[in-house]
Amino acid sequence: MLDRDSVAALVAARHPDPFAALGLHADADGRLRIAALLPGASSVALHEAGRLEPLVALEQTDPAGLYEARIPR
């Protein structure tokens, strides 16, 4: 998950490379994670194309609208 400094920079719109933090990425252990900044959202879920059931629900990790989750393989 994102560190506090990255979260603070994203929320303040001063992160030098937001696309390096947001979106789908592999962590240091090779596990996939996703992060999204969606102010005003009440919930966020990731869906696989063509499927109704969500693959994973993202957890709100900052009240400004940052949501994160690990993606099952």
mmCIF file with all atom_site columns, C-alpha atoms in Angstrom:
data_model
loop_
_atom_site.group_PDB
_atom_site.id
_atom_site.type_symbol
_atom_site.label_atom_id
_atom_site.label_alt_id
_atom_site.label_comp_id
_atom_site.label_asym_id
_atom_site.label_entity_id
_atom_site.label_seq_id
_atom_site.pdbx_PDB_ins_code
_atom_site.Cartn_x
_atom_site.Cartn_y
_atom_site.Cartn_z
_atom_site.occupancy
_atom_site.B_iso_or_equiv
_atom_site.pdbx_formal_charge
_atom_site.auth_seq_id
_atom_site.auth_comp_id
_atom_site.auth_asym_id
_atom_site.auth_atom_id
_atom_site.pdbx_PDB_model_num
ATOM 1  C CA . MET A 1 1  ? 0.000   0.000   0.000   1.00 0.00 ? 1  MET A CA 1
ATOM 2  C CA . LEU A 1 2  ? 1.057   3.602   -0.428  1.00 0.00 ? 2  LEU A CA 1
ATOM 3  C CA . ASP A 1 3  ? 3.222   5.265   2.202   1.00 0.00 ? 3  ASP A CA 1
ATOM 4  C CA . ARG A 1 4  ? 2.000   8.318   4.145   1.00 0.00 ? 4  ARG A CA 1
ATOM 5  C CA . ASP A 1 5  ? 4.153   10.798  2.218   1.00 0.00 ? 5  ASP A CA 1
ATOM 6  C CA . SER A 1 6  ? 2.805   9.581   -1.127  1.00 0.00 ? 6  SER A CA 1
ATOM 7  C CA . VAL A 1 7  ? -0.778  9.735   0.139   1.00 0.00 ? 7  VAL A CA 1
ATOM 8  C CA . ALA A 1 8  ? -0.303  13.266  1.470   1.00 0.00 ? 8  ALA A CA 1
ATOM 9  C CA . ALA A 1 9  ? 1.246   14.399  -1.824  1.00 0.00 ? 9  ALA A CA 1
ATOM 10 C CA . LEU A 1 10 ? -1.557  12.817  -3.879  1.00 0.00 ? 10 LEU A CA 1
ATOM 11 C CA . VAL A 1 11 ? -4.304  14.348  -1.756  1.00 0.00 ? 11 VAL A CA 1
ATOM 12 C CA . ALA A 1 12 ? -2.629  17.774  -1.921  1.00 0.00 ? 12 ALA A CA 1
ATOM 13 C CA . ALA A 1 13 ? -2.186  17.420  -5.728  1.00 0.00 ? 13 ALA A CA 1
ATOM 14 C CA . ARG A 1 14 ? 1.582   17.855  -5.406  1.00 0.00 ? 14 ARG A CA 1
ATOM 15 C CA . HIS A 1 15 ? 2.807   14.324  -6.122  1.00 0.00 ? 15 HIS A CA 1
ATOM 16 C CA . PRO A 1 16 ? 5.591   14.532  -8.735  1.00 0.00 ? 16 PRO A CA 1
ATOM 17 C CA . ASP A 1 17 ? 4.370   11.411  -10.603 1.00 0.00 ? 17 ASP A CA 1
ATOM 18 C CA . PRO A 1 18 ? 0.806   10.438  -9.631  1.00 0.00 ? 18 PRO A CA 1
ATOM 19 C CA . PHE A 1 19 ? 0.632   7.718   -12.288 1.00 0.00 ? 19 PHE A CA 1
ATOM 20 C CA . ALA A 1 20 ? 3.533   5.944   -10.583 1.00 0.00 ? 20 ALA A CA 1
ATOM 21 C CA . ALA A 1 21 ? 1.367   5.673   -7.443  1.00 0.00 ? 21 ALA A CA 1
ATOM 22 C CA . LEU A 1 22 ? -2.165  5.344   -8.817  1.00 0.00 ? 22 LEU A CA 1
ATOM 23 C CA . GLY A 1 23 ? -3.485  2.542   -10.988 1.00 0.00 ? 23 GLY A CA 1
ATOM 24 C CA . LEU A 1 24 ? -2.382  -1.080  -11.203 1.00 0.00 ? 24 LEU A CA 1
ATOM 25 C CA . HIS A 1 25 ? 1.175   -1.933  -10.101 1.00 0.00 ? 25 HIS A CA 1
ATOM 26 C CA . ALA A 1 26 ? 3.194   -4.848  -8.735  1.00 0.00 ? 26 ALA A CA 1
ATOM 27 C CA . ASP A 1 27 ? 4.544   -4.399  -5.196  1.00 0.00 ? 27 ASP A CA 1
ATOM 28 C CA . ALA A 1 28 ? 8.047   -5.374  -4.051  1.00 0.00 ? 28 ALA A CA 1
ATOM 29 C CA . ASP A 1 29 ? 6.916   -9.009  -3.632  1.00 0.00 ? 29 ASP A CA 1
ATOM 30 C CA . GLY A 1 30 ? 5.411   -9.160  -7.126  1.00 0.00 ? 30 GLY A CA 1
ATOM 31 C CA . ARG A 1 31 ? 1.812   -9.053  -5.877  1.00 0.00 ? 31 ARG A CA 1
ATOM 32 C CA . LEU A 1 32 ? -0.578  -6.813  -7.794  1.00 0.00 ? 32 LEU A CA 1
ATOM 33 C CA . ARG A 1 33 ? -2.141  -3.797  -6.109  1.00 0.00 ? 33 ARG A CA 1
ATOM 34 C CA . ILE A 1 34 ? -4.419  -1.027  -7.306  1.00 0.00 ? 34 ILE A CA 1
ATOM 35 C CA . ALA A 1 35 ? -4.866  2.505   -6.006  1.00 0.00 ? 35 ALA A CA 1
ATOM 36 C CA . ALA A 1 36 ? -7.430  5.108   -7.051  1.00 0.00 ? 36 ALA A CA 1
ATOM 37 C CA . LEU A 1 37 ? -8.076  8.676   -5.928  1.00 0.00 ? 37 LEU A CA 1
ATOM 38 C CA . LEU A 1 38 ? -11.818 9.242   -6.232  1.00 0.00 ? 38 LEU A CA 1
ATOM 39 C CA . PRO A 1 39 ? -12.974 12.151  -4.029  1.00 0.00 ? 39 PRO A CA 1
ATOM 40 C CA . GLY A 1 40 ? -16.653 11.904  -3.203  1.00 0.00 ? 40 GLY A CA 1
ATOM 41 C CA . ALA A 1 41 ? -16.942 8.164   -3.889  1.00 0.00 ? 41 ALA A CA 1
ATOM 42 C CA . SER A 1 42 ? -18.760 6.129   -1.251  1.00 0.00 ? 42 SER A CA 1
ATOM 43 C CA . SER A 1 43 ? -17.332 2.806   -2.445  1.00 0.00 ? 43 SER A CA 1
ATOM 44 C CA . VAL A 1 44 ? -15.054 1.489   -5.186  1.00 0.00 ? 44 VAL A CA 1
ATOM 45 C CA . ALA A 1 45 ? -14.827 -1.987  -6.699  1.00 0.00 ? 45 ALA A CA 1
ATOM 46 C CA . LEU A 1 46 ? -12.730 -3.503  -9.472  1.00 0.00 ? 46 LEU A CA 1
ATOM 47 C CA . HIS A 1 47 ? -14.620 -5.528  -12.071 1.00 0.00 ? 47 HIS A CA 1
ATOM 48 C CA . GLU A 1 48 ? -13.234 -7.916  -14.641 1.00 0.00 ? 48 GLU A CA 1
ATOM 49 C CA . ALA A 1 49 ? -14.512 -7.129  -18.146 1.00 0.00 ? 49 ALA A CA 1
ATOM 50 C CA . GLY A 1 50 ? -17.715 -8.992  -18.914 1.00 0.00 ? 50 GLY A CA 1
ATOM 51 C CA . ARG A 1 51 ? -18.418 -10.073 -15.318 1.00 0.00 ? 51 ARG A CA 1
ATOM 52 C CA . LEU A 1 52 ? -21.044 -8.667  -12.993 1.00 0.00 ? 52 LEU A CA 1
ATOM 53 C CA . GLU A 1 53 ? -19.451 -9.714  -9.711  1.00 0.00 ? 53 GLU A CA 1
ATOM 54 C CA . PRO A 1 54 ? -16.591 -7.480  -8.552  1.00 0.00 ? 54 PRO A CA 1
ATOM 55 C CA . LEU A 1 55 ? -13.130 -8.988  -8.516  1.00 0.00 ? 55 LEU A CA 1
ATOM 56 C CA . VAL A 1 56 ? -12.261 -7.026  -5.382  1.00 0.00 ? 56 VAL A CA 1
ATOM 57 C CA . ALA A 1 57 ? -13.621 -4.120  -3.332  1.00 0.00 ? 57 ALA A CA 1
ATOM 58 C CA . LEU A 1 58 ? -11.117 -1.356  -2.692  1.00 0.00 ? 58 LEU A CA 1
ATOM 59 C CA . GLU A 1 59 ? -10.687 -0.143  0.885   1.00 0.00 ? 59 GLU A CA 1
ATOM 60 C CA . GLN A 1 60 ? -10.819 3.581   1.584   1.00 0.00 ? 60 GLN A CA 1
ATOM 61 C CA . THR A 1 61 ? -7.385  4.334   3.041   1.00 0.00 ? 61 THR A CA 1
ATOM 62 C CA . ASP A 1 62 ? -7.738  8.122   3.223   1.00 0.00 ? 62 ASP A CA 1
ATOM 63 C CA . PRO A 1 63 ? -10.893 10.178  3.803   1.00 0.00 ? 63 PRO A CA 1
ATOM 64 C CA . ALA A 1 64 ? -9.970  12.439  0.877   1.00 0.00 ? 64 ALA A CA 1
ATOM 65 C CA . GLY A 1 65 ? -10.969 9.585   -1.437  1.00 0.00 ? 65 GLY A CA 1
ATOM 66 C CA . LEU A 1 66 ? -7.954  7.291   -1.746  1.00 0.00 ? 66 LEU A CA 1
ATOM 67 C CA . TYR A 1 67 ? -8.928  3.635   -2.249  1.00 0.00 ? 67 TYR A CA 1
ATOM 68 C CA . GLU A 1 68 ? -6.530  0.678   -2.383  1.00 0.00 ? 68 GLU A CA 1
ATOM 69 C CA . ALA A 1 69 ? -6.605  -3.113  -2.670  1.00 0.00 ? 69 ALA A CA 1
ATOM 70 C CA . ARG A 1 70 ? -4.437  -6.106  -3.411  1.00 0.00 ? 70 ARG A CA 1
ATOM 71 C CA . ILE A 1 71 ? -5.562  -7.976  -6.518  1.00 0.00 ? 71 ILE A CA 1
ATOM 72 C CA . PRO A 1 72 ? -5.973  -11.747 -6.369  1.00 0.00 ? 72 PRO A CA 1
ATOM 73 C CA . ARG A 1 73 ? -4.190  -13.573 -9.183  1.00 0.00 ? 73 ARG A CA 1
#
